[in-house]
Short mmCIF file of C-alpha atoms and ligand atoms in Angstrom, two decimals:
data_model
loop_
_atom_site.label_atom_id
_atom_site.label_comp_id
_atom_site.label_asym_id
_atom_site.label_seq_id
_atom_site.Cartn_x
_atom_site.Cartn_y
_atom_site.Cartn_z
CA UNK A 16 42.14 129.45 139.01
CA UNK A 17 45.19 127.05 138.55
CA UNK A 18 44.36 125.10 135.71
CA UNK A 19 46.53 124.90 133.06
CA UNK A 20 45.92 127.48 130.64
CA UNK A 21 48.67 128.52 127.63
CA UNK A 22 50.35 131.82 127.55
CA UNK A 23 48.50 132.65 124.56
CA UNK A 24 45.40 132.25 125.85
CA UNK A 25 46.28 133.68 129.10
CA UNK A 26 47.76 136.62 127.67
CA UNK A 27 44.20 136.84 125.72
CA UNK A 28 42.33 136.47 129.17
CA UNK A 29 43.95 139.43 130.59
CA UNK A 30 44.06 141.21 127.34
CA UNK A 31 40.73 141.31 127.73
CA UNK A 32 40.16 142.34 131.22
CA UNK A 33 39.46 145.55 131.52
CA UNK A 34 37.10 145.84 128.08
CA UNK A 35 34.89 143.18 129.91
CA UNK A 36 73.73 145.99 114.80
CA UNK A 37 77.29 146.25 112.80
CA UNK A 38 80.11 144.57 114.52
CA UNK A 39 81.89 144.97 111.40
CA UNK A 40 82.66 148.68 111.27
CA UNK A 41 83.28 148.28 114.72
CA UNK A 42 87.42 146.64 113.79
CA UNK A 43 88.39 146.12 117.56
CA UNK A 44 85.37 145.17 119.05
CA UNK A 45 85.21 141.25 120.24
CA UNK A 46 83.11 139.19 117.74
CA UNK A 47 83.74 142.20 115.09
CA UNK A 48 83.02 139.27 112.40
CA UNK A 49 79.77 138.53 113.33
CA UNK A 50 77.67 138.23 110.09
CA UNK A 51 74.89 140.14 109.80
CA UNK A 52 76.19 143.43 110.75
CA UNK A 53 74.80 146.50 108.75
CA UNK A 54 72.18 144.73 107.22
CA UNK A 55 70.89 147.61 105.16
CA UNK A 56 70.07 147.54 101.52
CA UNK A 57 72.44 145.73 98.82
CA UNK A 58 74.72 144.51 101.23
CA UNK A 59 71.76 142.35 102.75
CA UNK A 60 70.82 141.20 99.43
CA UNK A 61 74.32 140.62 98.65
CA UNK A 62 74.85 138.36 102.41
CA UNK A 63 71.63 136.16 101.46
CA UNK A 64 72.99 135.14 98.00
CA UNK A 65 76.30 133.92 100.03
CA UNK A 66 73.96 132.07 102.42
CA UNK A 67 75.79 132.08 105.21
CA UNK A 68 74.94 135.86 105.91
CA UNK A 69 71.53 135.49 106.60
CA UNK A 70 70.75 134.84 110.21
CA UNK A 71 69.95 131.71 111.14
CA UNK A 72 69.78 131.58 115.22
CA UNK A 73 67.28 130.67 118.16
CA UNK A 74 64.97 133.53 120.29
CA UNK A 75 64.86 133.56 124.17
CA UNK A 76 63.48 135.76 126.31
CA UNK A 77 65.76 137.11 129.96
CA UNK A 78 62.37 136.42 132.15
CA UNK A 79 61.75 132.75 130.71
CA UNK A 80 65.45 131.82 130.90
CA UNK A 81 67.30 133.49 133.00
CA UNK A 82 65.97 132.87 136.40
CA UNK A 83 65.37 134.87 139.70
CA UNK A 84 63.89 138.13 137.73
CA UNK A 85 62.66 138.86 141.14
CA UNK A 86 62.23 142.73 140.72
CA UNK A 87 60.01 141.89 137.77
CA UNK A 88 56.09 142.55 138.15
CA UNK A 89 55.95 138.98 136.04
CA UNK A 90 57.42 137.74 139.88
CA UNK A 91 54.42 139.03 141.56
CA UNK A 92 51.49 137.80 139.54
CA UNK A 93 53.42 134.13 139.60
CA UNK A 94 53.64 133.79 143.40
CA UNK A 95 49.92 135.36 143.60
CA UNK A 96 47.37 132.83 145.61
CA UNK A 97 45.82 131.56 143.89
CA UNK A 98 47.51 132.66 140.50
CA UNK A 99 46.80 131.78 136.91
CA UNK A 100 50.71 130.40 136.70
CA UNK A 101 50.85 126.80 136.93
CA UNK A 102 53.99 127.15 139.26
CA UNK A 103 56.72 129.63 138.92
CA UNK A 104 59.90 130.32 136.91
CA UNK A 105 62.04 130.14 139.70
CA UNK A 106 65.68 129.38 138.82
CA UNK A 107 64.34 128.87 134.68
CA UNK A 108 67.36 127.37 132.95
CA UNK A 109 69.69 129.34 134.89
CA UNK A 110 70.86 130.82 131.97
CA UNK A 111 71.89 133.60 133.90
CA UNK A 112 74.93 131.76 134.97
CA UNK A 113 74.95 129.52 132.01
CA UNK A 114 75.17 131.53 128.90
CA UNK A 115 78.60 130.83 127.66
CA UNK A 116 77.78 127.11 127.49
CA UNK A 117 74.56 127.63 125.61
CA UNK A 118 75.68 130.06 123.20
CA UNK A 119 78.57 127.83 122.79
CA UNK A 120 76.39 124.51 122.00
CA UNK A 121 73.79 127.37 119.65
CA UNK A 122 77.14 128.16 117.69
CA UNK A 123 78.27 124.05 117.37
CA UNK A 124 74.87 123.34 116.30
CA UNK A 125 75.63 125.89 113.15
CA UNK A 126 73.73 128.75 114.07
CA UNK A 127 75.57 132.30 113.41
CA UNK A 128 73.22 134.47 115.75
CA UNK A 129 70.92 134.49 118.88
CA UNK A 130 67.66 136.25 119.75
CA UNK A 131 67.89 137.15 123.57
CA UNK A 132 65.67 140.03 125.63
CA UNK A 133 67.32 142.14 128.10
CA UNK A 134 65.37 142.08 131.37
CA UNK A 135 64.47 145.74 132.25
CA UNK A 136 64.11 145.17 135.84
CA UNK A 137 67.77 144.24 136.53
CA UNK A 138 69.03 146.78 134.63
CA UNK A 139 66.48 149.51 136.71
CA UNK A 140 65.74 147.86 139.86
CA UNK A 141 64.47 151.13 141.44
CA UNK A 142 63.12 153.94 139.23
CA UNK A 143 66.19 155.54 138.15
CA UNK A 144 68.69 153.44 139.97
CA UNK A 145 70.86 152.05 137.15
CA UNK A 146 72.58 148.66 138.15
CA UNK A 147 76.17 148.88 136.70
CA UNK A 148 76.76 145.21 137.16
CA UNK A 149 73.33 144.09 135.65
CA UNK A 150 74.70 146.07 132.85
CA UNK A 151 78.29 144.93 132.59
CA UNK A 152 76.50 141.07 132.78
CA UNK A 153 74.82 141.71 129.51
CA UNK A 154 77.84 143.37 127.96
CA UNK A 155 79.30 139.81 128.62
CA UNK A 156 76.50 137.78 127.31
CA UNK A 157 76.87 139.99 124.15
CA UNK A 158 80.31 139.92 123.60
CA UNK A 159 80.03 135.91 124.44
CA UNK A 160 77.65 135.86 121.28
CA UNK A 161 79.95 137.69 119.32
CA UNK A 162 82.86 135.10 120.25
CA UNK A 163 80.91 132.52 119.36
CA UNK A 164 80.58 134.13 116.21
CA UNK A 165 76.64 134.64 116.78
CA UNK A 166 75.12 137.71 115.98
CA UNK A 167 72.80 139.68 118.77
CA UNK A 168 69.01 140.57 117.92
CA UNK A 169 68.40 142.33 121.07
CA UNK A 170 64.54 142.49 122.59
CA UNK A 171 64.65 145.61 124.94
CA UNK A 172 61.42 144.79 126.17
CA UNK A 173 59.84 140.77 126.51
CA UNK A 174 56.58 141.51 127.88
CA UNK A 175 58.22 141.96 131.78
CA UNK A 176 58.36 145.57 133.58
CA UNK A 177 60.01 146.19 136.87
CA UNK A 178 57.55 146.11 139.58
CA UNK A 179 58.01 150.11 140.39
CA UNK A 180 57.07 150.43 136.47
CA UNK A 181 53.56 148.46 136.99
CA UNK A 182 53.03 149.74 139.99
CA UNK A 183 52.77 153.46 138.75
CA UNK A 184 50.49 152.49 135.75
CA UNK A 185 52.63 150.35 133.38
CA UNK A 186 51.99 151.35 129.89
CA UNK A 187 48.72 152.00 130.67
CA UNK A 188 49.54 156.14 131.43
CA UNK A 189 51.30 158.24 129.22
CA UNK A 190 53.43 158.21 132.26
CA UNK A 191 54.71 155.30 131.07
CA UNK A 192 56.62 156.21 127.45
CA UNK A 193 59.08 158.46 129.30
CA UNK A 194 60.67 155.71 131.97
CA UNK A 195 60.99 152.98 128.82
CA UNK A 196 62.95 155.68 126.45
CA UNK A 197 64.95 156.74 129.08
CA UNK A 198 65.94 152.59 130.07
CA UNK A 199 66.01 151.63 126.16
CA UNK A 200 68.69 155.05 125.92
CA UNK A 201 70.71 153.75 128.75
CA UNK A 202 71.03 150.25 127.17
CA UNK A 203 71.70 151.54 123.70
CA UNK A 204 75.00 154.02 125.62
CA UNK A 205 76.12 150.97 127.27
CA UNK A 206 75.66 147.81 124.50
CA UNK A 207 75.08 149.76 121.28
CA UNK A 208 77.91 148.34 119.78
CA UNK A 209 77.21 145.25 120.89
CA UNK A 210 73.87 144.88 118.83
CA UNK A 211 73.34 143.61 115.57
CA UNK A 212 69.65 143.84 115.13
CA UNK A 213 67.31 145.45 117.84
CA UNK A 214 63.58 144.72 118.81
CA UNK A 215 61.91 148.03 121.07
CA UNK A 216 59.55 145.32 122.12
CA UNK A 217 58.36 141.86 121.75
CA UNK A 218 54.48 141.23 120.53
CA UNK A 219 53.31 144.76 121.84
CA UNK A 220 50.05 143.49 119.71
CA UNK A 221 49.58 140.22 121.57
CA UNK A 222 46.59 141.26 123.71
CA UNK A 223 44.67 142.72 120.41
CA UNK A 224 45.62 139.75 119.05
CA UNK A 225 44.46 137.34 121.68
CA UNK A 226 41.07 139.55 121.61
CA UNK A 227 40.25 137.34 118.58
CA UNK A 228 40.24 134.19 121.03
CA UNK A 229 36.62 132.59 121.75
CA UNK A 230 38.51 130.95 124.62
CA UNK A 231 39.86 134.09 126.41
CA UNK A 232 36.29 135.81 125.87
CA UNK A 233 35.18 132.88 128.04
CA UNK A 234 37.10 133.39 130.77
CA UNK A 235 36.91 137.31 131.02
CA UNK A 236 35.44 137.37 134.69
CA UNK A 237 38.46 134.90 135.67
CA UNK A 238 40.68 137.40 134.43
CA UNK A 239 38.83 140.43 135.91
CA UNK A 240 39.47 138.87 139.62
CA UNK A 241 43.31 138.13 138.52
CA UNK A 242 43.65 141.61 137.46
CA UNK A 243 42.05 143.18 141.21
CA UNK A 244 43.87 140.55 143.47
CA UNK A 245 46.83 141.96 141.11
CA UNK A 246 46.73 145.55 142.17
CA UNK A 247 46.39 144.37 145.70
CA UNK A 248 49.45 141.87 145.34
CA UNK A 249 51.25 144.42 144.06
CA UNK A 250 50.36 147.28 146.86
CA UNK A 251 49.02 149.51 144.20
CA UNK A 252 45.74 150.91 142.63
CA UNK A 253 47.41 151.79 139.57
CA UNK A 254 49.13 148.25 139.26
CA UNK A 255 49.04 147.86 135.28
CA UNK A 256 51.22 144.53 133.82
CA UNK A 257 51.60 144.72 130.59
CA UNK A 258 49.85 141.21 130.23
CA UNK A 259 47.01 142.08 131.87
CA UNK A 260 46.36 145.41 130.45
CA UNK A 261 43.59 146.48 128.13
CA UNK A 262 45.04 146.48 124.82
CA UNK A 263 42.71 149.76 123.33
CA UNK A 264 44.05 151.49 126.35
CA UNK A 265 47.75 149.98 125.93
CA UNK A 266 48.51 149.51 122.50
CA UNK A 267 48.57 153.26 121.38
CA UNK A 268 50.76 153.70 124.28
CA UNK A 269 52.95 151.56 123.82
CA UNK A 270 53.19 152.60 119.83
CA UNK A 271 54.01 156.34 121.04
CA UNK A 272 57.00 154.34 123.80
CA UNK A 273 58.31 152.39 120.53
CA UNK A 274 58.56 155.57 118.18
CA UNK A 275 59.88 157.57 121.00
CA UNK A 276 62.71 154.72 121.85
CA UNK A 277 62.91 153.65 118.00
CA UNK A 278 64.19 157.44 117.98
CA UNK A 279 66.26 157.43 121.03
CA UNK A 280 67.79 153.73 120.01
CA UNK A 281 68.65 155.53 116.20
CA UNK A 282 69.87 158.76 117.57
CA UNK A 283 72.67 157.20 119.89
CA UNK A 284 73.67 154.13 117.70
CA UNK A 285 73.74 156.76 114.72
CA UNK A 286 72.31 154.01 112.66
CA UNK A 287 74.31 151.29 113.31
CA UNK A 288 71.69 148.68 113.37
CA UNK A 289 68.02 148.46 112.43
CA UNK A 290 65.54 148.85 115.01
CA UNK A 291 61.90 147.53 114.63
CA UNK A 292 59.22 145.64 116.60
CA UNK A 293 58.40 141.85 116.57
CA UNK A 294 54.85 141.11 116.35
CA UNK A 295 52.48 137.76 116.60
CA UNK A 296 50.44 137.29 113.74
CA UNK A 297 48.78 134.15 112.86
CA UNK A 298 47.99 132.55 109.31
CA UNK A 299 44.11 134.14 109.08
CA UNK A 300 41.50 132.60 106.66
CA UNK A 301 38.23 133.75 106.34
CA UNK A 302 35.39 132.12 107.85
CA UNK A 303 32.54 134.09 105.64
CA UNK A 304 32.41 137.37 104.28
CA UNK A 305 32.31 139.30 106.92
CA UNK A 306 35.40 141.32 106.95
CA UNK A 307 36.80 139.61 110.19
CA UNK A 308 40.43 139.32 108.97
CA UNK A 309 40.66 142.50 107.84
CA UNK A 310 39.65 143.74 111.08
CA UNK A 311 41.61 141.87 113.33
CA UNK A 312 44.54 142.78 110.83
CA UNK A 313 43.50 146.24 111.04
CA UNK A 314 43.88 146.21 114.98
CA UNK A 315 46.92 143.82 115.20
CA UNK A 316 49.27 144.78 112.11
CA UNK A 317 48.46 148.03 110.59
CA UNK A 318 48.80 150.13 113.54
CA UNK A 319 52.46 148.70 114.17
CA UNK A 320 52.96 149.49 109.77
CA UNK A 321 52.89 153.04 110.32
CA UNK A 322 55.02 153.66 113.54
CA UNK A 323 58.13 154.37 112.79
CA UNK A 324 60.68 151.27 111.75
CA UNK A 325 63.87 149.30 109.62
CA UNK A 326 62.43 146.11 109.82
CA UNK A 327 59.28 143.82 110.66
CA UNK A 328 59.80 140.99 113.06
CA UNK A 329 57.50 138.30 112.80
CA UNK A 330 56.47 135.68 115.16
CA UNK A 331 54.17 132.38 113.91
CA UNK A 332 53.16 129.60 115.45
CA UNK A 333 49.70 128.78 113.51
CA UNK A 334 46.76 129.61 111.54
CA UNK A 335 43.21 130.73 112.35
CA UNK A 336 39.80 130.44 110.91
CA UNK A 337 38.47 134.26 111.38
CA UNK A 338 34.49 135.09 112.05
CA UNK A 339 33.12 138.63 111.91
CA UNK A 340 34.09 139.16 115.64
CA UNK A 341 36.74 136.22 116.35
CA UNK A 342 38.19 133.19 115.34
CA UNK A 343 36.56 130.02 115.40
CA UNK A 344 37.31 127.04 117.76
CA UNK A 345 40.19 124.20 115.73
CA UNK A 346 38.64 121.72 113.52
CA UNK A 347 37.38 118.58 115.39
CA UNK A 348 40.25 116.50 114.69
CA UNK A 349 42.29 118.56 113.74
CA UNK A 350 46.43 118.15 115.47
CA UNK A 351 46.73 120.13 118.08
CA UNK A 352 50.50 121.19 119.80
CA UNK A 353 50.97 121.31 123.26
CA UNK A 354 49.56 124.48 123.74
CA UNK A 355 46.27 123.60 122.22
CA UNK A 356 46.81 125.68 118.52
CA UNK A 357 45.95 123.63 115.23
CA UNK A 358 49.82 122.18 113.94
CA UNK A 359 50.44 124.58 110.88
CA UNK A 360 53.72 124.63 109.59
CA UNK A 361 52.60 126.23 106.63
CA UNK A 362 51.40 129.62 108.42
CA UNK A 363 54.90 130.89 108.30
CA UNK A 364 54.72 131.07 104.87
CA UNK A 365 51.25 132.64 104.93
CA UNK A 366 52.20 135.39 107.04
CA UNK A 367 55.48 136.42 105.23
CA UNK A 368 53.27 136.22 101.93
CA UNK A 369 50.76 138.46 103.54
CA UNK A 370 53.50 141.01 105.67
CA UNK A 371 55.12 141.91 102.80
CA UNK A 372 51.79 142.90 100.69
CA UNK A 373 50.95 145.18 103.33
CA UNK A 374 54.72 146.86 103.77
CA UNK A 375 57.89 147.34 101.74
CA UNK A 376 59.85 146.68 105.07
CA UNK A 377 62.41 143.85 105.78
CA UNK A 378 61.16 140.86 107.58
CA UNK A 379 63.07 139.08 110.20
CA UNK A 380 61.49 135.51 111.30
CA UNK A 381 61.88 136.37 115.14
CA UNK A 382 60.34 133.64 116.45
CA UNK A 383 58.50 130.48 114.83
CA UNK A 384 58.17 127.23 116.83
CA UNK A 385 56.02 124.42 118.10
CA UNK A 386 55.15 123.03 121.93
CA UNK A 387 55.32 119.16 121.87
CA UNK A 388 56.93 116.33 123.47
CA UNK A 389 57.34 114.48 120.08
CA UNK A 390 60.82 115.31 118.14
CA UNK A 391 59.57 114.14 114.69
CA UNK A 392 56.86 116.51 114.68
CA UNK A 393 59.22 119.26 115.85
CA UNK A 394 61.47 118.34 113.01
CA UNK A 395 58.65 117.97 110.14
CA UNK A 396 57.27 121.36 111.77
CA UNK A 397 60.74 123.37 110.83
CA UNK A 398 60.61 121.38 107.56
CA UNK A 399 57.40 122.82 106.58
CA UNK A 400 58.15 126.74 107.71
CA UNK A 401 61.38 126.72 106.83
CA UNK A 402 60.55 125.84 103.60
CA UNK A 403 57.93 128.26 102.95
CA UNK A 404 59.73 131.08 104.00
CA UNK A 405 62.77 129.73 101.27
CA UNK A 406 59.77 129.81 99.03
CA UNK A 407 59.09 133.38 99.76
CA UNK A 408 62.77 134.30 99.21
CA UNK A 409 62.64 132.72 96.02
CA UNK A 410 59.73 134.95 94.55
CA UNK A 411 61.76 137.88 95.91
CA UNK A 412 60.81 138.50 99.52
CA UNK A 413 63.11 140.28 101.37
CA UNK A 414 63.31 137.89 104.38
CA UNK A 415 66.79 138.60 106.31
CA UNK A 416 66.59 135.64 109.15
CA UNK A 417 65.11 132.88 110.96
CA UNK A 418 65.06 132.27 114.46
CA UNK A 419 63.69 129.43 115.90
CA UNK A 420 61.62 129.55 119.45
CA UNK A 421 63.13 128.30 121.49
CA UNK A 422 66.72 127.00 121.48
CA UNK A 423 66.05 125.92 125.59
CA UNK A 424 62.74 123.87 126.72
CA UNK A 425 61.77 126.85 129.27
CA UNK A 426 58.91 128.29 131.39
CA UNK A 427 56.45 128.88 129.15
CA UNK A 428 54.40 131.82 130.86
CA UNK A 429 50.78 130.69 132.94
CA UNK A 430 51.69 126.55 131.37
CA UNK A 431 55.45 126.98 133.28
CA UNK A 432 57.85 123.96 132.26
CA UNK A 433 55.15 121.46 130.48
CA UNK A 434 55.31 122.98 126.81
CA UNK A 435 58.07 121.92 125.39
CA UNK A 436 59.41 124.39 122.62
CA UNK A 437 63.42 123.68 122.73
CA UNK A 438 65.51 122.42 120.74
CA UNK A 439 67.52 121.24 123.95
CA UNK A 440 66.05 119.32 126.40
CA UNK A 441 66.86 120.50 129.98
CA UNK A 442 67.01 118.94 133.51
CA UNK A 443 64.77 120.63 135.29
CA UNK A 444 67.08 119.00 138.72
CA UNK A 445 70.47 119.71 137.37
CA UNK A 446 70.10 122.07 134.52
CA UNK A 447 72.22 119.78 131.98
CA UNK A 448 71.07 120.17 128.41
CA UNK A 449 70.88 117.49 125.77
CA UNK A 450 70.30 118.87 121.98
CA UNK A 451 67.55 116.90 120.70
CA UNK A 452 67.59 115.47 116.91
CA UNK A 453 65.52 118.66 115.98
CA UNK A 454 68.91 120.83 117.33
CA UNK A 455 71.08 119.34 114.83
CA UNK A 456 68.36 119.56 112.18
CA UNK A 457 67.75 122.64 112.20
CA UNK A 458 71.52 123.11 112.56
CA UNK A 459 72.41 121.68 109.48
CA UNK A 460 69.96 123.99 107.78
CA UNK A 461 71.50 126.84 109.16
CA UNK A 462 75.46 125.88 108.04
CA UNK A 463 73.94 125.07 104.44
CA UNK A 464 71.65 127.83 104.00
CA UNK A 465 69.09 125.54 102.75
CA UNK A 466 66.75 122.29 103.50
CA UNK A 467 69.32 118.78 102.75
C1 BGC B 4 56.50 134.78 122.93
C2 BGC B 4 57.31 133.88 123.83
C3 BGC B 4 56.57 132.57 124.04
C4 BGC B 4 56.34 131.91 122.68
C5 BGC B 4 55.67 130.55 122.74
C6 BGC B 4 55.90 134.07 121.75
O1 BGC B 4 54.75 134.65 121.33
O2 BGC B 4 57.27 135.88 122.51
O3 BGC B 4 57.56 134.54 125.03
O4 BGC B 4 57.22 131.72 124.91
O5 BGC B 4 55.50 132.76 121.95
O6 BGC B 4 54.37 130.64 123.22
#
């Protein structure tokens, strides 16, 4: 059980289980100039043409940053014996105490905003006991970004619940929808204003998705005894993580949570900033004329199309060969990342291509990246997407941002520290971070708006 396995295709093991905001109208608020405030209509249109206005940042998540999220039910399954996790998060990158420097080095890089998550389980320890301080820490990381001139795209929800929250069914009961509006109201009253662009959650289709994987279908009984030593780790029958749930029982749960909170979010910023979801999608071809892409899309997109939202956030890290009932194994020979997907800069541009037949809906990049221990390709990969998606701009795509996973090397789910997504290099003894060519790279792209 403790081999190394990716996130992705972990998250596709358990998947499978069970089915064997405007700072600028805001005049005194710190940060107040961030760019990308309102975002809505011409006045996007009219922030791309300047260039600078579009928002060019890096995505994080609080669980694989932060460190010691040890109310989280993520904290449970990682310190299981034996557990899927290759070793735990542990102190991550210490971010939590680190913030200020690393939005500081995001903003010197060139960047003008930041994709961060905030981590439900600090801010709700206990089923309705609200942590104050939890809350007044993020109010500081937000108003940090805003002094560092970096706009906030806010996750309220990065695939980690509080243990109380899994415990009692996760977001596999109805049960569920009312305890996440009520949390995502609570941080929208306290940090509203703080919040340039907001996420409900992050990848709510990534177990559909991963259902597509020949690899997770493989390892279903694995993931059946993770998922009962689970319930007893956790003390509860009812134990449900959100990783490890069924996605045909989840997803339209968890579709009813977002349109509930996309509601509640709305309601109490009156508007301020657009709210949406951030989904993985990969670059699908067909394999034969069987229909498979259209059904996986019909599982993994279209349900998420019409529930209620501003903007689509899209996350790509490669492309797929589809069969009737799943995807087929990588090409022999084909260059494989770190976490064992085919190297396809170009899917970015496939999947903006392809979002934006299916809706009329802004797209945000919210995440696009690559695992590997060799700069150059990191650097040729972000050449590549970046410039499909200018492409897609060009023939009149309304894409409003690009953020790069990840702007820290982190833990990286079930593979913990060996993937290595960032940017910035971190010691894993003394947490220093050293910005890797691909940092200023990407940097420069960011200040100019455009590929040198
Ligand atoms: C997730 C991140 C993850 C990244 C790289 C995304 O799908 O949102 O949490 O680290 O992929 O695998």
């Amino acid at each position: 059980m403790t081999s190394p396995i990716s996130r992705r295709s972990f998250l596709s093991r358990c998947a499978l289980l069970a089915a064997a905001a405007p700072l600028s109208q805001l005049g005194g608020m710190p940060g107040s100039g961030s760019p990308g405030a309102a975002l809505s209509g011409r006045g996007v249109r009219a922030h791309r043409r300047q260039g600078r206005d579009f928002l060019w940042g890096t995505a994080g998540s609080a669980y694989q940053m932060e460190g010691g999220n040890v109310a989280s039910d993520v904290w449970v399954l990682e310190h299981m014996k034996p557990s899927i996790f290759v070793e735990p998060s542990g102190d991550a990158d210490d971010v939590y105490h680190r913030f200020e420097g690393d939005l500081a080095l995001a903003a010197s890089l060139g960047f003008n905003a930041h994709r961060l998550s905030i981590e439900w389980s600090r801010i709700e320890p206990e089923p309705g006991q609200i942590s104050l301080a939890e809350l007044a820490y993020y109010r500081r990381v937000l108003e940090a970004c805003h002094r560092h001139g970096l706009a906030p795209v806010v996750t309220f929800n990065h695939y980690t619940v509080p243990r109380w929250f899994a415990a009692a069914g996760g977001f596999e009961t109805e049960a569920g929808i009312e305890p996440f509006v009520r949390y995502c109201e609570t941080v929208t009253q306290h940090l509203g204003e703080l919040i340039t662009v907001a996420a409900t959650f992050n990848e709510p289709n990534i177990n559909a998705l991963l259902s597509w994987s020949p690899a997770i279908q493989k390892m279903l009984p694995m993931i059946a005894a993770f998922r009962k030593a689970a319930t007893q780790a956790g003390g509860s029958a009812q134990w449900s993580s959100p990783m490890l749930a069924d996605f045909r029982v989840q997803q339209p749960i968890l579709i009813q949570a977002h349109a509930k909170a996309y509601d509640a979010i709305t309601r109490l910023s009156q508007g301020r900033f657009p709210v949406g979801v951030t989904l993985s999608l990969t670059d699908d071809r067909p394999a034969d004329g069987s229909g498979g892409v259209e059904r996986k899309r019909a599982q993994v997109l279209t349900p998420w199309l019409q529930a209620p939202g501003d903007f689509v956030g899209v996350q790509v890290y490669t492309s797929a060969v589809v069969g009737a009932n799943a995807e087929l194994p990588p090409t022999a020979g084909v260059e494989l990342t770190q976490m064992g997907y085919p190297y396809a800069p170009e899917a970015l541009e496939g999947v903006i291509r392809m979002v934006a037949q299916q809706t009329r809906r802004p797209i945000y990049v919210t995440e696009n990246g690559i695992a590997t221990e060799d700069d150059t390709r990191r650097i040729a990969f972000i050449r590549g997407a970046v410039d499909g998606m200018l492409k897609c701009i060009a023939d009149g795509i309304d894409v409003r941002g690009y953020m790069h996973w990840s702007l820290l090397d982190n833990w990286e789910w079930t593979s913990g520290y060996r993937p290595k997504f960032g940017l910035v290099e971190v010691d894993r003894t003394t947490f220093a971070r050293t910005p890797k060519p691909s940092a200023n790279y990407l940097g420069q792209i960011a200040r100019k708006g455009k590929i040198a």
